[in-house]
Tab-separated table of C-alpha atoms in Angstrom:
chain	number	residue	atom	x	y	z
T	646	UNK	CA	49.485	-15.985	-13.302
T	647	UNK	CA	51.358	-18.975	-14.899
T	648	UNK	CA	50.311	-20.557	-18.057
T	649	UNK	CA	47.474	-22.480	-16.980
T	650	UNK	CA	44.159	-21.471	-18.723
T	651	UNK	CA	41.774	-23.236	-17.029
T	652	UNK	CA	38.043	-23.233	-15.445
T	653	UNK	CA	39.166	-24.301	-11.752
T	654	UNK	CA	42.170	-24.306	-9.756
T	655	UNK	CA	42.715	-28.065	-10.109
T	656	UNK	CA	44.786	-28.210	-13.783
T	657	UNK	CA	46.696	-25.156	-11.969
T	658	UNK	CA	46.810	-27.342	-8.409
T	659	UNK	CA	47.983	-30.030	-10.490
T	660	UNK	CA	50.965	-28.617	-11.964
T	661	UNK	CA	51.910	-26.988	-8.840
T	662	UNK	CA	52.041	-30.492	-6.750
T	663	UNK	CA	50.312	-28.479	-4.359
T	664	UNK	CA	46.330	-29.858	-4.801
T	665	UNK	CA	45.625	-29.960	-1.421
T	666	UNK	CA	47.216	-27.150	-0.432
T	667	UNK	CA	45.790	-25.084	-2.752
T	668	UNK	CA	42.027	-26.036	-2.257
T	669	UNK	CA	42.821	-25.847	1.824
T	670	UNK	CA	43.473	-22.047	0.898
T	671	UNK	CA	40.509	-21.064	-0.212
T	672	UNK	CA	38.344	-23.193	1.918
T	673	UNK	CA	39.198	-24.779	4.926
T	674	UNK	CA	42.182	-22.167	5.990
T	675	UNK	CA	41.755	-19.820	8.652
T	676	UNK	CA	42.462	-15.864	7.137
T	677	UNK	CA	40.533	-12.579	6.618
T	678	UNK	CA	39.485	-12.061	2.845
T	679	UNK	CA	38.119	-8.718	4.321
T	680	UNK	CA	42.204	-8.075	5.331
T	681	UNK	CA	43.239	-9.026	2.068
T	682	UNK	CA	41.033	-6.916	0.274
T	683	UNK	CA	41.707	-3.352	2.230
T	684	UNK	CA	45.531	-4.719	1.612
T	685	UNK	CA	44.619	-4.455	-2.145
T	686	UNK	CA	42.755	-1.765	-1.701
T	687	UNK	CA	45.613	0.707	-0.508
T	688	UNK	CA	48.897	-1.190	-2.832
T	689	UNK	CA	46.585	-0.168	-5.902
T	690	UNK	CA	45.766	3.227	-4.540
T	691	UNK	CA	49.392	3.577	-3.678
T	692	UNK	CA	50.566	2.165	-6.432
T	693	UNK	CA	48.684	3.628	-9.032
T	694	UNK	CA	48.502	7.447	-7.793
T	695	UNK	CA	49.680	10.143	-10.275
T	696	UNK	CA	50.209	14.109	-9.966
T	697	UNK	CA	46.201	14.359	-8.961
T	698	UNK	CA	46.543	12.446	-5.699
T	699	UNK	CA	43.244	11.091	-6.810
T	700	UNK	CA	41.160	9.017	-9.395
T	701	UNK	CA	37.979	7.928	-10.692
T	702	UNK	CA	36.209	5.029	-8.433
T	703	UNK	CA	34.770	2.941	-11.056
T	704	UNK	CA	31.613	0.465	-10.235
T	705	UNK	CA	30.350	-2.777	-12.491
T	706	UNK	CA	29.055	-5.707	-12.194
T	707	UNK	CA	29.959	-9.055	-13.693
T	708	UNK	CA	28.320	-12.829	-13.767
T	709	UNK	CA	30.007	-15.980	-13.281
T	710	UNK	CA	28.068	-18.743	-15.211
T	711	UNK	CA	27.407	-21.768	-13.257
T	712	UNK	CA	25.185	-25.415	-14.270
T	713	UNK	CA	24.485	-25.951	-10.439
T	714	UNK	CA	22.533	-24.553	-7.681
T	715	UNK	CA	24.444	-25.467	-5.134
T	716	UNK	CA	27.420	-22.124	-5.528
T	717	UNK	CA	26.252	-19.680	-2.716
T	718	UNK	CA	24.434	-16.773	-4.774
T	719	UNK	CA	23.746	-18.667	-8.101
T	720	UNK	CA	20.667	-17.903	-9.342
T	721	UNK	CA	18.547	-17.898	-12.942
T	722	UNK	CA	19.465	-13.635	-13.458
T	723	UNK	CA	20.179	-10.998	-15.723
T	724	UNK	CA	23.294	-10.958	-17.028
T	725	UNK	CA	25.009	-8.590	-19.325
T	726	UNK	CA	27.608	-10.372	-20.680
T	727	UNK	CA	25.523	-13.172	-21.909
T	728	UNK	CA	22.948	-11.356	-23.075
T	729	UNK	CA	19.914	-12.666	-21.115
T	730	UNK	CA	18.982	-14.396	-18.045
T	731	UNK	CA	21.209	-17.702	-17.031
T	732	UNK	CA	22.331	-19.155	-14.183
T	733	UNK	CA	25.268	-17.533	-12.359
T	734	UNK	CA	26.199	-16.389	-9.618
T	735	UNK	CA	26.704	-12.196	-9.962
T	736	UNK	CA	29.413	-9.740	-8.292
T	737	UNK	CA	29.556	-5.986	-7.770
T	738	UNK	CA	32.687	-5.064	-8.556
T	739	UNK	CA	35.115	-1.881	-8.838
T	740	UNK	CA	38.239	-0.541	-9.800
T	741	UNK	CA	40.789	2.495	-8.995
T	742	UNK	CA	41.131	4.282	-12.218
T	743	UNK	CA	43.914	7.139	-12.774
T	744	UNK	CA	46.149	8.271	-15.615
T	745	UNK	CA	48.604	5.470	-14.432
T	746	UNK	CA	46.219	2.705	-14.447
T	747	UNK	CA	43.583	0.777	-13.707
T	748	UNK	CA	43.118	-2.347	-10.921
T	749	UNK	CA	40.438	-3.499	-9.203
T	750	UNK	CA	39.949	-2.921	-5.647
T	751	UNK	CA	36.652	-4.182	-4.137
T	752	UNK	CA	34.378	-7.252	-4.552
T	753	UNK	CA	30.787	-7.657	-3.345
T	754	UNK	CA	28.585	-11.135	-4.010
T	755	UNK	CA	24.863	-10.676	-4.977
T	756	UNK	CA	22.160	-12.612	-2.881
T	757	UNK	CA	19.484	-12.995	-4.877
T	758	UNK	CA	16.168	-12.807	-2.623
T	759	UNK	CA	15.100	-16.354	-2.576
T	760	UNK	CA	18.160	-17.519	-0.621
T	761	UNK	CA	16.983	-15.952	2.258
T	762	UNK	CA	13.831	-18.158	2.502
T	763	UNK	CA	16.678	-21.515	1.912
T	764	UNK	CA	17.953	-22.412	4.669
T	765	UNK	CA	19.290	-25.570	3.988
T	766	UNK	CA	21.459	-24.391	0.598
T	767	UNK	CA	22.569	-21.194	3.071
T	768	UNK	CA	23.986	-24.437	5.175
T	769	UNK	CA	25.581	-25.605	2.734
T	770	UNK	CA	26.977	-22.961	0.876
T	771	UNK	CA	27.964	-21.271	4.261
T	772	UNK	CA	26.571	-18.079	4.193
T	773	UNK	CA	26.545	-16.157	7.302
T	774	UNK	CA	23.497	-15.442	9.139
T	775	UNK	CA	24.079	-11.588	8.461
T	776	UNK	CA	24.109	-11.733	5.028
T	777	UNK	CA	21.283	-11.263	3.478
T	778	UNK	CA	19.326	-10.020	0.035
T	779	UNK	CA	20.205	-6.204	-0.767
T	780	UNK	CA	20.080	-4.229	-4.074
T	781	UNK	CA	23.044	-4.028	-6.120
T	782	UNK	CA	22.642	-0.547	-5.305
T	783	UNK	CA	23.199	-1.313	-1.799
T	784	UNK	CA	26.581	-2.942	-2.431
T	785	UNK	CA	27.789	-0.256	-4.284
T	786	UNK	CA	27.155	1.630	-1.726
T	787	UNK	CA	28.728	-0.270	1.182
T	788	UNK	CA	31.546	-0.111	-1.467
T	789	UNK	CA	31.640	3.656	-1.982
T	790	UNK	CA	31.672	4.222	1.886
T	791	UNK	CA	34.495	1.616	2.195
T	792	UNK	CA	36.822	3.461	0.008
T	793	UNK	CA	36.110	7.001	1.311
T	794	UNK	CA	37.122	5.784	4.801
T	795	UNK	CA	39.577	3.105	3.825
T	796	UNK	CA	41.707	5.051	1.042
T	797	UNK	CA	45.027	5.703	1.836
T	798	UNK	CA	46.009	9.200	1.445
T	799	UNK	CA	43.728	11.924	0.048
T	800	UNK	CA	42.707	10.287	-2.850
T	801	UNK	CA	39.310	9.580	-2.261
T	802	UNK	CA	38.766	13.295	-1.403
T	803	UNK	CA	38.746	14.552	-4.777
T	804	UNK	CA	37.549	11.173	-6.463
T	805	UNK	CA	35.134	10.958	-8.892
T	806	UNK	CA	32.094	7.591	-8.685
T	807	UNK	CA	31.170	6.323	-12.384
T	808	UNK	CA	28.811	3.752	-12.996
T	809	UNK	CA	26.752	1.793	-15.745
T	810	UNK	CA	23.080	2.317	-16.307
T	811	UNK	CA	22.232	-0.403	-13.900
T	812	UNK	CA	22.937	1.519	-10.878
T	813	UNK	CA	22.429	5.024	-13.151
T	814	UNK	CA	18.641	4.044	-13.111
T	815	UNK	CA	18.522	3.800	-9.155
T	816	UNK	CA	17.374	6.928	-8.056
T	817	UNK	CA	18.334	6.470	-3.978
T	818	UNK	CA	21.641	5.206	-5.287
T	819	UNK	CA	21.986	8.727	-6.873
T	820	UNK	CA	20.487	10.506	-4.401
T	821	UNK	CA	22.957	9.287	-1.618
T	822	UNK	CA	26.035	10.111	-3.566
T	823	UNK	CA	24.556	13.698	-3.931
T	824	UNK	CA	23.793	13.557	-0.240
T	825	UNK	CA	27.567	12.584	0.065
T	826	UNK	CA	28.949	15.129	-1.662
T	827	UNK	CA	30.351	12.681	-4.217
T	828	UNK	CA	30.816	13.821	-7.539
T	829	UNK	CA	29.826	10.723	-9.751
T	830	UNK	CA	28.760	10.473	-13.397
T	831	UNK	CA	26.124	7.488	-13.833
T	832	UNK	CA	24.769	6.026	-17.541
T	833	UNK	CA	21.004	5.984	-18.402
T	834	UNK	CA	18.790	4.837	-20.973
T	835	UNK	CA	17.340	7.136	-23.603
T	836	UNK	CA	13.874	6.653	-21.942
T	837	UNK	CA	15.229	7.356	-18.586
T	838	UNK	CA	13.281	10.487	-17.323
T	839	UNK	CA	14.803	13.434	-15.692
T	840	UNK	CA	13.470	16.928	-14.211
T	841	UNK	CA	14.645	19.780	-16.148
T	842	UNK	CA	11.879	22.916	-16.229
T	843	UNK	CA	8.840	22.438	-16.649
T	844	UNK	CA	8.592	19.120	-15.998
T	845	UNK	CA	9.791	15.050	-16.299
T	846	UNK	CA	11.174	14.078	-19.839
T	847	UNK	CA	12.974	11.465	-21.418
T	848	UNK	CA	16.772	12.238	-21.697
T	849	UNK	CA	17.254	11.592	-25.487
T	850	UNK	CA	13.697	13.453	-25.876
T	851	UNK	CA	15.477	15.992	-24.298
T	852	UNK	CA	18.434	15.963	-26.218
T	853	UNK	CA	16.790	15.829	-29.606
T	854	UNK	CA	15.110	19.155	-28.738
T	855	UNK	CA	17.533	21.484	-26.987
T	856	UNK	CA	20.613	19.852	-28.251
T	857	UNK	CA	21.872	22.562	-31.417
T	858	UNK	CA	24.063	21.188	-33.603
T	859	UNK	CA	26.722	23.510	-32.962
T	860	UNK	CA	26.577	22.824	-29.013
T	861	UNK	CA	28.417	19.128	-30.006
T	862	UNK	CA	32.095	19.053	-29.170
T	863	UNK	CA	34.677	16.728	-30.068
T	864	UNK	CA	37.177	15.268	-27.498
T	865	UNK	CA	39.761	12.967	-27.615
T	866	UNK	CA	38.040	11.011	-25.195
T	867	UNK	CA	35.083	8.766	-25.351
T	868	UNK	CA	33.165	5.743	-23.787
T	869	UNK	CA	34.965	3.754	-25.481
T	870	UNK	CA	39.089	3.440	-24.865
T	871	UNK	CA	39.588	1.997	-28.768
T	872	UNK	CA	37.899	4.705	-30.394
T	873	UNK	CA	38.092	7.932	-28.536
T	874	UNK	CA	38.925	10.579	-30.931
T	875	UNK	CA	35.651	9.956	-33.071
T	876	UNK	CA	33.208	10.930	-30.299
T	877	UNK	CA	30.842	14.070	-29.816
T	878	UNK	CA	29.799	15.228	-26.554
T	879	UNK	CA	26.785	17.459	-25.337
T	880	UNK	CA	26.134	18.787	-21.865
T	881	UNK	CA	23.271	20.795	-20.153
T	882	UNK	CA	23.180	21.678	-17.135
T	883	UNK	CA	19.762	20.726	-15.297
T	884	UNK	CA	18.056	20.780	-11.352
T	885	UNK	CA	18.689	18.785	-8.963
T	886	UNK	CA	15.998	16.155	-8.686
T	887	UNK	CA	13.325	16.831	-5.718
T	888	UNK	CA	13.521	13.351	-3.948
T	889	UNK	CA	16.020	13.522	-1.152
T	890	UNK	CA	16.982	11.733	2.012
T	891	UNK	CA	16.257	12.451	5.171
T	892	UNK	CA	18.494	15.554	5.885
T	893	UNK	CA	19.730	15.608	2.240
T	894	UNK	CA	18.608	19.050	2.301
T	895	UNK	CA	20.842	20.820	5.007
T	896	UNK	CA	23.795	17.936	3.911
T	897	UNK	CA	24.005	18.961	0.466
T	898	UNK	CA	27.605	20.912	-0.294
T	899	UNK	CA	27.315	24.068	-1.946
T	900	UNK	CA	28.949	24.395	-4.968
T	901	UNK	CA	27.807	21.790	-7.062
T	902	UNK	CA	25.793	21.169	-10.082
T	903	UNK	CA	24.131	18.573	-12.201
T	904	UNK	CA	23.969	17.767	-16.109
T	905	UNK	CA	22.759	16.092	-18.739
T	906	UNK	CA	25.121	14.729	-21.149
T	907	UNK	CA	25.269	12.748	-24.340
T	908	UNK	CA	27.727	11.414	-26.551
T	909	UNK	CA	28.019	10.376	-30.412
T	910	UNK	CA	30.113	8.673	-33.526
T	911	UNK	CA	31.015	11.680	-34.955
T	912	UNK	CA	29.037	12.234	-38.040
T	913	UNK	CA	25.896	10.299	-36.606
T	914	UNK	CA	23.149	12.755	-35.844
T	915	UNK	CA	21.209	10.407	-33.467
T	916	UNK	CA	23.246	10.075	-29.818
T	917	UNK	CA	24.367	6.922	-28.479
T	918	UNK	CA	24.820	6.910	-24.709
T	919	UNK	CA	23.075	9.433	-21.981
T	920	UNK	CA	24.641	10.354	-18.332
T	921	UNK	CA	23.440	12.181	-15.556
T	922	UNK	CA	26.799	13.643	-13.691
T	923	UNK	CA	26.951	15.980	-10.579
T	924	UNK	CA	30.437	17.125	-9.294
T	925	UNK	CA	32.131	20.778	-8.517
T	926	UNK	CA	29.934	23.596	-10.406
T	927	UNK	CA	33.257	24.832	-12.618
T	928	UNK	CA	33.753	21.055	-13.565
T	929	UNK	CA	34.849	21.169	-17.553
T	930	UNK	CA	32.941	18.691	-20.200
T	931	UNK	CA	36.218	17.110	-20.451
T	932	UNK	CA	36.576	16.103	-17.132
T	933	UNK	CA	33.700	14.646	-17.498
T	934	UNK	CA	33.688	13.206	-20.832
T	935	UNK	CA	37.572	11.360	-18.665
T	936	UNK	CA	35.012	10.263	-15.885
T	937	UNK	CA	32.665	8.353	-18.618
T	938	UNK	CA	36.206	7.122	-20.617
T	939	UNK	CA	37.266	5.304	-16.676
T	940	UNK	CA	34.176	3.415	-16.865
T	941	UNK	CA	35.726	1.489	-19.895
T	942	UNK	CA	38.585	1.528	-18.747
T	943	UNK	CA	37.182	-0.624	-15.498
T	944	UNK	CA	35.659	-2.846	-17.910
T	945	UNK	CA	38.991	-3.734	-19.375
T	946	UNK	CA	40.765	-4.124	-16.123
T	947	UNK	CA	37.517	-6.638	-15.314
T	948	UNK	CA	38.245	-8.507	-18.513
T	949	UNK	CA	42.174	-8.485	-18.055
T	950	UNK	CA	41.555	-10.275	-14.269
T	951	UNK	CA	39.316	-12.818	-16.119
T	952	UNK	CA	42.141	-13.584	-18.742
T	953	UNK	CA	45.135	-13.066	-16.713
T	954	UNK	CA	44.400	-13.831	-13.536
T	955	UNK	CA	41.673	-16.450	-13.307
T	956	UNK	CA	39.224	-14.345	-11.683
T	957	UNK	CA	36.205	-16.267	-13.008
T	958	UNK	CA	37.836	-19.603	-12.775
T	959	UNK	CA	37.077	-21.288	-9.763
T	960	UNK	CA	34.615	-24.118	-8.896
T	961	UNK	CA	34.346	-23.197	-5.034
T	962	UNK	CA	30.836	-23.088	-3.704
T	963	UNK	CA	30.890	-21.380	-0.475
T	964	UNK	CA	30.365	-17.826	0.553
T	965	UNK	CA	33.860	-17.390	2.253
T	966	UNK	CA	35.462	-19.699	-1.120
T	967	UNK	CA	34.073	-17.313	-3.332
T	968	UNK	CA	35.567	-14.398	-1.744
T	969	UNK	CA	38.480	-15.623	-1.341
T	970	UNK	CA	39.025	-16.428	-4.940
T	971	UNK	CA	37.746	-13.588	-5.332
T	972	UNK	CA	40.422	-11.113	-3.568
T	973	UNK	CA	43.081	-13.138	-4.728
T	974	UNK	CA	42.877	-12.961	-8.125
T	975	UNK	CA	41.752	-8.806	-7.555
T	976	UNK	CA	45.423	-8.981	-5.648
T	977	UNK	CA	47.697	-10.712	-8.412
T	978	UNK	CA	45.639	-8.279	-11.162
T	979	UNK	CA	46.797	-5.625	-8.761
T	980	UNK	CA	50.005	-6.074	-8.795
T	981	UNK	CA	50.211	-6.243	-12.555
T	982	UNK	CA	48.446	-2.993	-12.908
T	983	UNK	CA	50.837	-1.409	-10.715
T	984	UNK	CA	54.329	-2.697	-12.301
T	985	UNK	CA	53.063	-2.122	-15.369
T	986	UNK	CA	52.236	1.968	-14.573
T	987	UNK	CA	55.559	1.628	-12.907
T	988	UNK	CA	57.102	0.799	-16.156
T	989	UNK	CA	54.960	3.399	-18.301
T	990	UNK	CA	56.539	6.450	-15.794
């Protein structure tokens, strides 16, 4: 948080006088990053909460580019943000949206499947014998159920889960926040098939034909924060989808409902982004169309910990190092969020 722009800690150690001390934190030291993080977890919640009691739990992912192969996780993957497959290492990651702010609040590392089989980089890297390769899915899950047990107050009662079309696509990822009860809006592609009557089609197939021109509505809010007001939205309301859980049947809460939406530049016939969203049956399309505008606003609290807090620059390679880093930098972007709602009230 000083004015150190760096790639590591060690120009920031440096000026400090404190190298030592600094790389003993995050490696050697004995503390709980787990701690640290629920710590986070409730000063944002707290922090952040306006009139609602509640927000929007908002889940991404983000890669950290690395040369070697020695960082625990790093692995030639799909990443996003630099367009293709690298090496890096990647991190599910989310953030407490509400009309005060946005922080994040919850960090998970990504083990790609061949470090299971490595024993001797798992060594190295330190990786505890427990952890092992799950989905991304799976993280956002163990995420999801951290905050609805963890969350101070009521605010994860009436919260809202939105994620990108990388965890949109994952059918059992869906299909255990419906068993949950947790209302959630998720992107998908245009080819991304869903189960209205009489049978699976594409969603933009499905918008091109039943979407009327007139049916479009404009909202000053959009899916993206810089250019809300020029944004047209479409919903339809569609079944549920027939794949359940064991006892999804008898655990589903009445009162809910499922849609299709899709959004637009105003003035361009062809749409742009697709969701699939379940929540309360009397939800409005602007509450929704606020669920899909959190998402962005996540991404920008993701980019302001990278530029403000240093949450991509590190050089540690071990599990605990990297969540360590990790959790501190979500802390000190914390606290920014929060005295800078406190100063917009």
């Amino acid at each position: 948080m000083g004015t150190i722009r760096a790639e590591s800690i060690l120009p920031a150690a440096a000026e400090s006088g404190a190298f030592w001390l600094q790389q003993h934190l995050l490696g050697r030291s004995v503390w709980d990053a787990d701690s640290l993080r629920d710590f986070t977890m409730r000063y944002v919640v707290e922090g952040l909460a306006d009139d609602s009691g509640t927000g929007v739990l908002v889940l991404d992912e983000t890669a950290f580019k690395k040369k070697g192969y020695a960082s625990a996780g790093v692995a030639r993957q799909y990443a996003e943000a630099f367009g293709g497959a690298v090496s890096c290492q990647v991190g599910v990651m989310a953030s407490w949206s509400t009309r005060t702010g946005t922080a994040l609040v919850d960090r998970e590392l990504y083990l790609p499947p061949n470090w299971d089989n490595e024993p001797i980089r798992r060594s190295a890297a330190h990786i505890p014998d427990k952890a092992r390769h799950v989905s991304k899915a799976e993280l956002a899950r163990r995420i999801v159920h951290r905050f609805r047990t963890r969350a101070p107050g009521g605010a994860a009662a009436g919260m809202w889960v939105v994620a990108d079309t990388q965890l949109g696509c994952d059918r059992a990822f869906r299909a255990h926040l419906e068993e949950q009860g947790v209302p959630h809006v998720v992107g998908v592609p245009p080819d991304h098939p869903v189960l209205p009557h009489p049978g699976w089609r594409r969603v933009s197939r499905l918008v091109q034909r039943y979407a009327e021109e007139r049916e479009w509505d404009r909202l000053a809010v959009g899916p993206d924060t810089r250019d809300a007001g020029s944004w047209e939205w479409w919903v339809r309301r569609i079944p549920s989808e027939p794949v359940q859980t064991a006892g999804q049947a008898a655990a589903r809460p009445g009162g809910m409902a499922r849609w299709l939406l899709a959004c637009r530049r105003a003035g361009d016939p062809q749409p742009r982004r697709y969701f699939i969203a379940r929540g309360p049956a009397n939800v409005s399309l602007y509450e929704l169309a606020q669920a899909v505008a959190a998402w962005r606003h996540g991404r920008d609290a993701l980019a302001g910990a990278t530029e403000r807090c240093g949450l991509g620059a590190y050089r540690v390679r071990s599990w605990h190092g990297w969540y360590r880093h990790i959790t501190l930098a979500q802390l000190a972007a914390g606290f920014l969020a929060v005295q800078a709602g406190g100063e917009r009230c």
